[in-house]
Each structure stands twice: as structure tokens, then as C-alpha cells.
PDB file of C-alpha atoms in Angstrom:
ATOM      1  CA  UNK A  20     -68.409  13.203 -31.186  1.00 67.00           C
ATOM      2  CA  UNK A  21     -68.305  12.887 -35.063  1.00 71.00           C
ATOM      3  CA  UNK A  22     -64.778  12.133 -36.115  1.00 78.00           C
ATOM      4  CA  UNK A  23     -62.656  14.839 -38.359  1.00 84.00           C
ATOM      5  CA  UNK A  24     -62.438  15.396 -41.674  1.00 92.00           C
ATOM      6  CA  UNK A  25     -58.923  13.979 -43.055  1.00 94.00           C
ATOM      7  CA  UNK A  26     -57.122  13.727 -46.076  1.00 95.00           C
ATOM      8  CA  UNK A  27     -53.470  12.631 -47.162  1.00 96.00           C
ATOM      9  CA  UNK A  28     -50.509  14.880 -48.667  1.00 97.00           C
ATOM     10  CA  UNK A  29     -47.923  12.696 -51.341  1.00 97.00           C
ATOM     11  CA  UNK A  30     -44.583  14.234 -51.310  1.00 98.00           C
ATOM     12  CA  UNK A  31     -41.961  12.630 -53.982  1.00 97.00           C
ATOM     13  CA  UNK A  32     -38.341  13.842 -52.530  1.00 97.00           C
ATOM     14  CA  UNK A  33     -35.253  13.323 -54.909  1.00 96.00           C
ATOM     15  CA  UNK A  34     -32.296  11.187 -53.332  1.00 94.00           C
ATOM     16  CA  UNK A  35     -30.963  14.746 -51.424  1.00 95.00           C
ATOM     17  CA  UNK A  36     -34.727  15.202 -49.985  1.00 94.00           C
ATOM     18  CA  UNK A  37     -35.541  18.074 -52.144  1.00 96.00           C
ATOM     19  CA  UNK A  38     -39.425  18.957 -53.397  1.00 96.00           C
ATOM     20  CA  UNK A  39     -39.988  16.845 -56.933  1.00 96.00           C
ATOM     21  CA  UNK A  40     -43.649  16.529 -56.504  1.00 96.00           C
ATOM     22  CA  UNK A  41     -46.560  17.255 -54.406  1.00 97.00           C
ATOM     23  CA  UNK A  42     -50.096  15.653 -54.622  1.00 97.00           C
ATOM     24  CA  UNK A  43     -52.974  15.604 -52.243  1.00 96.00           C
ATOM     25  CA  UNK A  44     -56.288  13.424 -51.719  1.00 96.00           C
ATOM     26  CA  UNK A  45     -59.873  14.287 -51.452  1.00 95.00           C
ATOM     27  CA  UNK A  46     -60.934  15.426 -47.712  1.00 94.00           C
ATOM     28  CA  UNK A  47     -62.824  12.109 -45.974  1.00 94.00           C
ATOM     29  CA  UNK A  48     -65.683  14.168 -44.332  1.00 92.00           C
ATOM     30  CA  UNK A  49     -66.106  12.154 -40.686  1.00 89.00           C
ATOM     31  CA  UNK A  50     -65.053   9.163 -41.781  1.00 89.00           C
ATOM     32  CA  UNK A  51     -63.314   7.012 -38.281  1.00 85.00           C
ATOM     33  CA  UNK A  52     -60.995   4.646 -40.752  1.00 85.00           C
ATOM     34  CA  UNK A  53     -61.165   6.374 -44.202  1.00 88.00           C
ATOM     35  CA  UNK A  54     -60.112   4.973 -47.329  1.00 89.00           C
ATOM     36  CA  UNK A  55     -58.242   6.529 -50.271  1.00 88.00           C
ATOM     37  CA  UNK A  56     -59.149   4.692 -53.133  1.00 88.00           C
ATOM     38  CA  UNK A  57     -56.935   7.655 -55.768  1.00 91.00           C
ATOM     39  CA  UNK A  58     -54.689   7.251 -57.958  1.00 89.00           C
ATOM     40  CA  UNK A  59     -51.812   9.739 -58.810  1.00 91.00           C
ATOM     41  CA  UNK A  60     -49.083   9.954 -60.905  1.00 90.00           C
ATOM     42  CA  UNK A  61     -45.516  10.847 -60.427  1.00 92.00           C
ATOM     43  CA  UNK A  62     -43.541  11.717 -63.698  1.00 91.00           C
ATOM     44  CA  UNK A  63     -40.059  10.063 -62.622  1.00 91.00           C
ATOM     45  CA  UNK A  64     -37.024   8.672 -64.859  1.00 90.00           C
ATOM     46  CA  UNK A  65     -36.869   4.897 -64.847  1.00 86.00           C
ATOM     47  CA  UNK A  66     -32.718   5.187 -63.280  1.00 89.00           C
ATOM     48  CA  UNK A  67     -33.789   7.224 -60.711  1.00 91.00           C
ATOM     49  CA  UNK A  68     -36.804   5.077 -59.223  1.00 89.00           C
ATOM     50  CA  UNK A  69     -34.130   3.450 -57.035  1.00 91.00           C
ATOM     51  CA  UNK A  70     -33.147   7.520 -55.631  1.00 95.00           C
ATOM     52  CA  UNK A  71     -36.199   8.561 -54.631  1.00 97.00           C
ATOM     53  CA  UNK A  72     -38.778   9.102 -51.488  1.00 98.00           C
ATOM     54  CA  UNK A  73     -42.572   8.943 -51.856  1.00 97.00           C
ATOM     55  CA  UNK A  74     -43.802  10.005 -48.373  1.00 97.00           C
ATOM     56  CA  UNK A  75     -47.433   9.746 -47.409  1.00 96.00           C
ATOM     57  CA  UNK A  76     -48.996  11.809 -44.460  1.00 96.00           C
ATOM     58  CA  UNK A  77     -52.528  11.634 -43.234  1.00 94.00           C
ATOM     59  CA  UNK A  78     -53.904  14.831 -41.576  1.00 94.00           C
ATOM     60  CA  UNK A  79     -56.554  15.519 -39.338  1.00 92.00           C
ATOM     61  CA  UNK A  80     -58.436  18.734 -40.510  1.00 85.00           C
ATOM     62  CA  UNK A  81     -60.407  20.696 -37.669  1.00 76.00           C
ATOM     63  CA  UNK A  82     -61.149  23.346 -39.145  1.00 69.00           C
ATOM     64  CA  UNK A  83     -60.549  25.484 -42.288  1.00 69.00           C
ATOM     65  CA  UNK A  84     -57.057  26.697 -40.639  1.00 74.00           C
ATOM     66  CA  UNK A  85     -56.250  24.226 -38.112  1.00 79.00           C
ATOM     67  CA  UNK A  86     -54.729  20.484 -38.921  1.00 85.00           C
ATOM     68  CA  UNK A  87     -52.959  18.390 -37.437  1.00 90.00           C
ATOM     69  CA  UNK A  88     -50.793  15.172 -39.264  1.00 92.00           C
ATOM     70  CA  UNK A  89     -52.058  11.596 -37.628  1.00 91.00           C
ATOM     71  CA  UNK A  90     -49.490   9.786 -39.195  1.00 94.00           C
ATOM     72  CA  UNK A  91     -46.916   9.146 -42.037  1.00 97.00           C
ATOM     73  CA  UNK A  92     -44.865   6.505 -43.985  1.00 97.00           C
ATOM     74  CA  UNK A  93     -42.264   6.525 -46.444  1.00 98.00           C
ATOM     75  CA  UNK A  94     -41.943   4.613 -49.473  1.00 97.00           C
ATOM     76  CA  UNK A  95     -38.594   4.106 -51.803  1.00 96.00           C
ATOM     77  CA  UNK A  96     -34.904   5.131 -50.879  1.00 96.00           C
ATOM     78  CA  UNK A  97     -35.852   6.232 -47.320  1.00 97.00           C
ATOM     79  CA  UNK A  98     -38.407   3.448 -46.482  1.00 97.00           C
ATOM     80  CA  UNK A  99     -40.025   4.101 -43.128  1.00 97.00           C
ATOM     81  CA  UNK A 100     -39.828   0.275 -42.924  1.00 96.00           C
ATOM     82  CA  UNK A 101     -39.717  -3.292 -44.405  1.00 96.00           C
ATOM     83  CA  UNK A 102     -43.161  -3.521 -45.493  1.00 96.00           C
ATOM     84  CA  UNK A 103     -43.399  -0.289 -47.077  1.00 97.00           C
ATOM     85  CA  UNK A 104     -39.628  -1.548 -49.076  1.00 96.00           C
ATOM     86  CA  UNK A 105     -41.248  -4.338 -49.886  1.00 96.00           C
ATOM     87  CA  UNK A 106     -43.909  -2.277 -51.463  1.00 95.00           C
ATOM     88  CA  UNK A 107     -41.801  -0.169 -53.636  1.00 94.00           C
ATOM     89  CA  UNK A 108     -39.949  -2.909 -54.595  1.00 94.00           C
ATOM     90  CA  UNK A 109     -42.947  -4.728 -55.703  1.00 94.00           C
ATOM     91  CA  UNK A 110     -44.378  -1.459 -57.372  1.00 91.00           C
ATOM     92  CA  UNK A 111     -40.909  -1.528 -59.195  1.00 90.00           C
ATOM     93  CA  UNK A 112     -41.222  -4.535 -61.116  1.00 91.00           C
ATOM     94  CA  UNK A 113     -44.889  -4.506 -61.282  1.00 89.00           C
ATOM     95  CA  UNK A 114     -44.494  -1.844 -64.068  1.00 78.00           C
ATOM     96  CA  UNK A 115     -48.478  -1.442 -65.304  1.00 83.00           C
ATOM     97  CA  UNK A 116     -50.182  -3.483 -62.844  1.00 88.00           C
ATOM     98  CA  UNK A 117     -51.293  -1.647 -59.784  1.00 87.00           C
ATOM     99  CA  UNK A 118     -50.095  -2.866 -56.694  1.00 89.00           C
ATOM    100  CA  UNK A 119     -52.193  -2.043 -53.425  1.00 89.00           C
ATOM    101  CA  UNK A 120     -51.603  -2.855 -49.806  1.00 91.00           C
ATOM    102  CA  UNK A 121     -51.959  -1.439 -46.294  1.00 90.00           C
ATOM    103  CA  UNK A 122     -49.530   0.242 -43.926  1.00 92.00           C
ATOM    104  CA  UNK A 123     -49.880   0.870 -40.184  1.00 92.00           C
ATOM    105  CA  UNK A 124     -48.850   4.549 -40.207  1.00 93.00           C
ATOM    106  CA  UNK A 125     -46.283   5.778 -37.861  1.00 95.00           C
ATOM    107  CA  UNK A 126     -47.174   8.384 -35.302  1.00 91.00           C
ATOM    108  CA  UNK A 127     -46.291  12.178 -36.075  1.00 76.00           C
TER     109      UNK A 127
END
């Protein structure tokens, strides 16, 4: 069996989890461990970088109407974890250089 096709939602959330932003890959057509080599870019004020939640899902998509998410993680003020701090941290004081890494996701 050929694996699904899957792609991954961005969400930017402000510090009260409200909606800023909303971005969303390319579909991975049967691809078992698919890569998202994309860039995207999130128009946020420099003092509130510290406030705010990028949050990364992958989905599953089965068919035209039917997905399902395989896993998330959360970047920034509501980290899903110390790696993914660590990240946005680095990201932080990076400030042009691009800063890539992996993340287990966590199950939906």
C-alpha cells in the first residue's frame, strides 16, 4: 500500500492564542518520511517575538475531503517542548541566518 499524500498547516497564535497567521506547505504525494524544504514568512513585531506561538501540524490527506493530522509541535511562548524552545530561541538571535533542525512530532 502506497503511503498518503501529506502536507503541513503553520499557525502563528498571539500570546491569548488568537489567529495572526496561517500558512500551508505543498502536498508530499506518497512520500513515507516527507520533507518540507519551504520557507514562509511571518510578519511579526520584534517585542512581541517573545508572545507568540508558531504551531506546526502534519496531516495525512486521503482523499480530497478526508484528512487526518499525524502530528504537531509548537514553537515560541507555548513550546511543545525543550528542543523546539531551544529552536525559537536560536531562531531569535539568529536574526538573517536560517536556522533548520528536526522535531519528533507529537501524536494528535
Amino acid at each position: 500500500m502506497l503511503p498518503a499524500d501529506s502536507y503541513g498547516k503553520l499557525c502563528l497564535l498571539n500570546s491569548v492564542g488568537q489567529e495572526m497567521s496561517r500558512c500551508k506547505t505543498s502536498v508530499r504525494r506518497g512520500q513515507p518520511n516527507p520533507i518540507y524544504k519551504e520557507t514562509f514568512i511571518f510578519q511579526v513585531a520584534l517585542f512581541q517575538l517573545s508572545d507568540v506561538t508558531l504551531m506546526i501540524s502534519i496531516y495525512n490527506r486521503r482523499s480530497i475531503k478526508r484528512k487526518e493530522m499525524i502530528g504537531w509541535i509548537s514553537m515560541g511562548q507555548n513550546s511543545s517542548g525543550e528542543e523546539e524552545l531551544s529552536h525559537w530561541q536560536e531562531m531569535k538571535e539568529s536574526k538573517t541566518q536560517q536556522v533548520c533542525r528536526w522535531h519528533m512530532l507529537l501524536e494528535s
